[in-house]
Amino acid sequence: MDERVFFDRLAPTWDANEILSTPDHVRHVLSHTGIKHGDSVLDLGTGTGVLLPAIAELTGNNGTITAVDYSTGMLDIAQSKFAHLTPRPKFMCLDFETETIPGEYDHIILYCVYPHLHTPVDTLKWLRGVNLSDGGTMTIAFPSDEKFINSIHRHKHSESDILPPASELAAWLRLNGLSAIVAESTHDNYIINISKTPC
Ligand SMILES: C[S@@+](CC[C@H](N)C(=O)[O-])C[C@H]1O[C@@H](n2cnc3c(N)ncnc32)[C@H](O)[C@@H]1O
């Protein structure tokens, strides 16, 4: 099944089934991103926008939020829920692995998205080069460990790759030229930060 269709079908029941991403849990994950007042944030694979209110709390009115997804089903729900958030998110429907997102951002977040990437290293390098500001941070995160994520994907028969333990993924990303470090790896949190140091 085409992945967009897969996520379009999941969209109407996504929020009801999403039990791990509570507001407090999401705030905890975001506390590792370094987002501060006035920052620009790119939320890739925003889905129904589970991160958006907590991102807005951190950026405040002077920040900006751009929320991207290729599933119109997911994005329609995110828009209907958060069109009036402050700062107002800019919603974009596109495939960030094959299409270029305009602009540079202080933070790029891929929350519960990494196993769905087809060319993860190329995509992360492309995003770092084109969309991440100097000194910015790109975060790969999940509200659980890899065992839980992999069990969900087996159950749903989604087209996704096995998620390795955070330390293994970070080491593999470093081998491929990305400066990745594990910010947290526990039963409840899987968080890797990739930095872009100024040349
Ligand atoms: C598992 S869901 C997570 C959604 C949201 N971040 C959350 O945690 O509730 C993955 C999301 O990423 C989107 N996605 C996956 N690959 C994508 C791509 N290449 N371009 C745009 N969106 C993508 C899917 O449509 C889906 O909404």
CSV table of C-alpha atoms in Angstrom, one decimal, residues 16-142:
chain,number,residue,atom,x,y,z
A,16,ALA,CA,-7.5,8.4,19.9
A,17,ASN,CA,-4.9,5.8,19.6
A,18,GLU,CA,-1.9,8.0,20.4
A,19,ILE,CA,-1.5,7.3,24.1
A,20,LEU,CA,2.2,7.9,24.7
A,21,SER,CA,2.5,11.4,23.4
A,22,THR,CA,0.8,13.2,26.4
A,23,PRO,CA,1.5,16.9,26.7
A,24,ASP,CA,4.0,16.3,29.5
A,25,HIS,CA,5.8,13.6,27.6
A,26,VAL,CA,6.0,15.8,24.5
A,27,ARG,CA,7.3,18.7,26.6
A,28,HIS,CA,10.0,16.4,28.0
A,29,VAL,CA,11.1,15.3,24.6
A,30,LEU,CA,11.2,18.9,23.4
A,31,SER,CA,13.3,20.0,26.4
A,32,HIS,CA,16.2,18.1,24.8
A,33,THR,CA,15.9,20.1,21.5
A,34,GLY,CA,17.1,23.4,22.9
A,35,ILE,CA,14.2,25.3,21.4
A,36,LYS,CA,14.0,28.8,22.9
A,37,HIS,CA,11.9,32.0,22.5
A,38,GLY,CA,12.0,33.4,19.0
A,39,ASP,CA,13.4,30.2,17.3
A,40,SER,CA,12.2,28.8,14.0
A,41,VAL,CA,11.1,25.2,14.1
A,42,LEU,CA,10.4,22.7,11.3
A,43,ASP,CA,8.3,19.8,12.4
A,44,LEU,CA,8.7,17.0,9.8
A,45,GLY,CA,6.0,14.4,9.6
A,46,THR,CA,3.8,16.5,11.9
A,47,GLY,CA,0.9,14.1,11.5
A,48,THR,CA,-2.1,15.5,13.4
A,49,GLY,CA,0.2,18.1,14.9
A,50,VAL,CA,0.9,16.4,18.3
A,51,LEU,CA,4.0,18.5,18.9
A,52,LEU,CA,2.6,21.9,17.8
A,53,PRO,CA,1.2,23.3,21.1
A,54,ALA,CA,4.4,22.4,23.0
A,55,ILE,CA,6.6,23.9,20.3
A,56,ALA,CA,4.5,27.1,20.4
A,57,GLU,CA,5.0,27.3,24.2
A,58,LEU,CA,8.8,27.2,23.7
A,59,THR,CA,9.1,29.5,20.7
A,60,GLY,CA,6.6,32.1,22.0
A,61,ASN,CA,4.9,34.6,19.7
A,62,ASN,CA,8.1,35.7,18.1
A,63,GLY,CA,9.1,32.2,16.9
A,64,THR,CA,7.9,30.4,13.8
A,65,ILE,CA,6.6,26.9,13.2
A,66,THR,CA,6.5,25.1,9.9
A,67,ALA,CA,4.7,21.7,9.9
A,68,VAL,CA,5.2,19.3,7.0
A,69,ASP,CA,3.5,16.1,6.1
A,70,TYR,CA,2.7,14.3,2.8
A,71,SER,CA,-0.6,12.8,4.1
A,72,THR,CA,-3.4,15.2,3.4
A,73,GLY,CA,-5.6,13.2,5.9
A,74,MET,CA,-3.1,13.9,8.7
A,75,LEU,CA,-2.4,17.5,7.7
A,76,ASP,CA,-6.1,18.4,7.4
A,77,ILE,CA,-6.6,17.3,11.0
A,78,ALA,CA,-3.5,19.2,12.2
A,79,GLN,CA,-4.8,22.3,10.4
A,80,SER,CA,-8.3,22.1,11.8
A,81,LYS,CA,-6.9,21.7,15.4
A,82,PHE,CA,-4.1,24.3,15.3
A,83,ALA,CA,-4.8,26.9,12.6
A,84,HIS,CA,-5.3,29.4,15.5
A,85,LEU,CA,-2.3,28.6,17.5
A,86,THR,CA,0.1,31.4,18.3
A,87,PRO,CA,2.5,31.5,16.5
A,88,ARG,CA,0.3,30.3,13.7
A,89,PRO,CA,2.0,27.2,12.1
A,90,LYS,CA,2.6,27.2,8.4
A,91,PHE,CA,1.4,23.9,7.0
A,92,MET,CA,3.0,22.4,4.0
A,93,CYS,CA,1.9,19.2,2.2
A,94,LEU,CA,5.0,17.6,0.6
A,95,ASP,CA,7.4,14.7,0.7
A,96,PHE,CA,10.5,16.0,2.4
A,97,GLU,CA,12.6,13.2,1.0
A,98,THR,CA,12.0,14.2,-2.6
A,99,GLU,CA,10.9,17.8,-2.5
A,100,THR,CA,12.7,20.9,-1.2
A,101,ILE,CA,11.4,22.8,1.8
A,102,PRO,CA,12.1,26.6,1.5
A,103,GLY,CA,14.0,28.3,4.3
A,104,GLU,CA,16.4,27.7,7.1
A,105,TYR,CA,15.4,26.7,10.6
A,106,ASP,CA,17.0,26.7,14.1
A,107,HIS,CA,15.5,23.3,14.8
A,108,ILE,CA,14.3,20.4,12.7
A,109,ILE,CA,12.3,17.7,14.5
A,110,LEU,CA,11.5,14.2,13.2
A,111,TYR,CA,9.2,12.8,15.9
A,112,CYS,CA,8.1,9.2,15.3
A,113,VAL,CA,9.1,9.5,11.7
A,114,TYR,CA,12.6,8.1,11.2
A,115,PRO,CA,11.7,4.4,10.4
A,116,HIS,CA,9.5,5.7,7.5
A,117,LEU,CA,12.4,7.3,5.7
A,118,HIS,CA,13.5,5.6,2.5
A,119,THR,CA,17.0,7.1,2.3
A,120,PRO,CA,17.6,8.3,5.9
A,121,VAL,CA,21.3,9.4,5.6
A,122,ASP,CA,20.8,11.2,2.3
A,123,THR,CA,17.7,12.9,3.6
A,124,LEU,CA,19.2,13.9,6.9
A,125,LYS,CA,22.3,15.3,5.1
A,126,TRP,CA,20.1,17.1,2.6
A,127,LEU,CA,18.0,18.7,5.4
A,128,ARG,CA,21.1,19.6,7.4
A,129,GLY,CA,22.7,21.3,4.3
A,130,VAL,CA,19.6,23.1,3.0
A,131,ASN,CA,17.3,23.7,5.9
A,132,LEU,CA,19.3,23.7,9.2
A,133,SER,CA,20.8,27.0,10.3
A,134,ASP,CA,24.4,27.1,11.4
A,135,GLY,CA,24.4,26.2,15.1
A,136,GLY,CA,21.0,24.5,14.7
A,137,THR,CA,19.9,21.1,15.9
A,138,MET,CA,18.0,18.3,14.2
A,139,THR,CA,16.3,15.9,16.5
A,140,ILE,CA,15.1,12.3,15.9
A,141,ALA,CA,12.8,11.3,18.7
A,142,PHE,CA,10.2,8.7,20.0
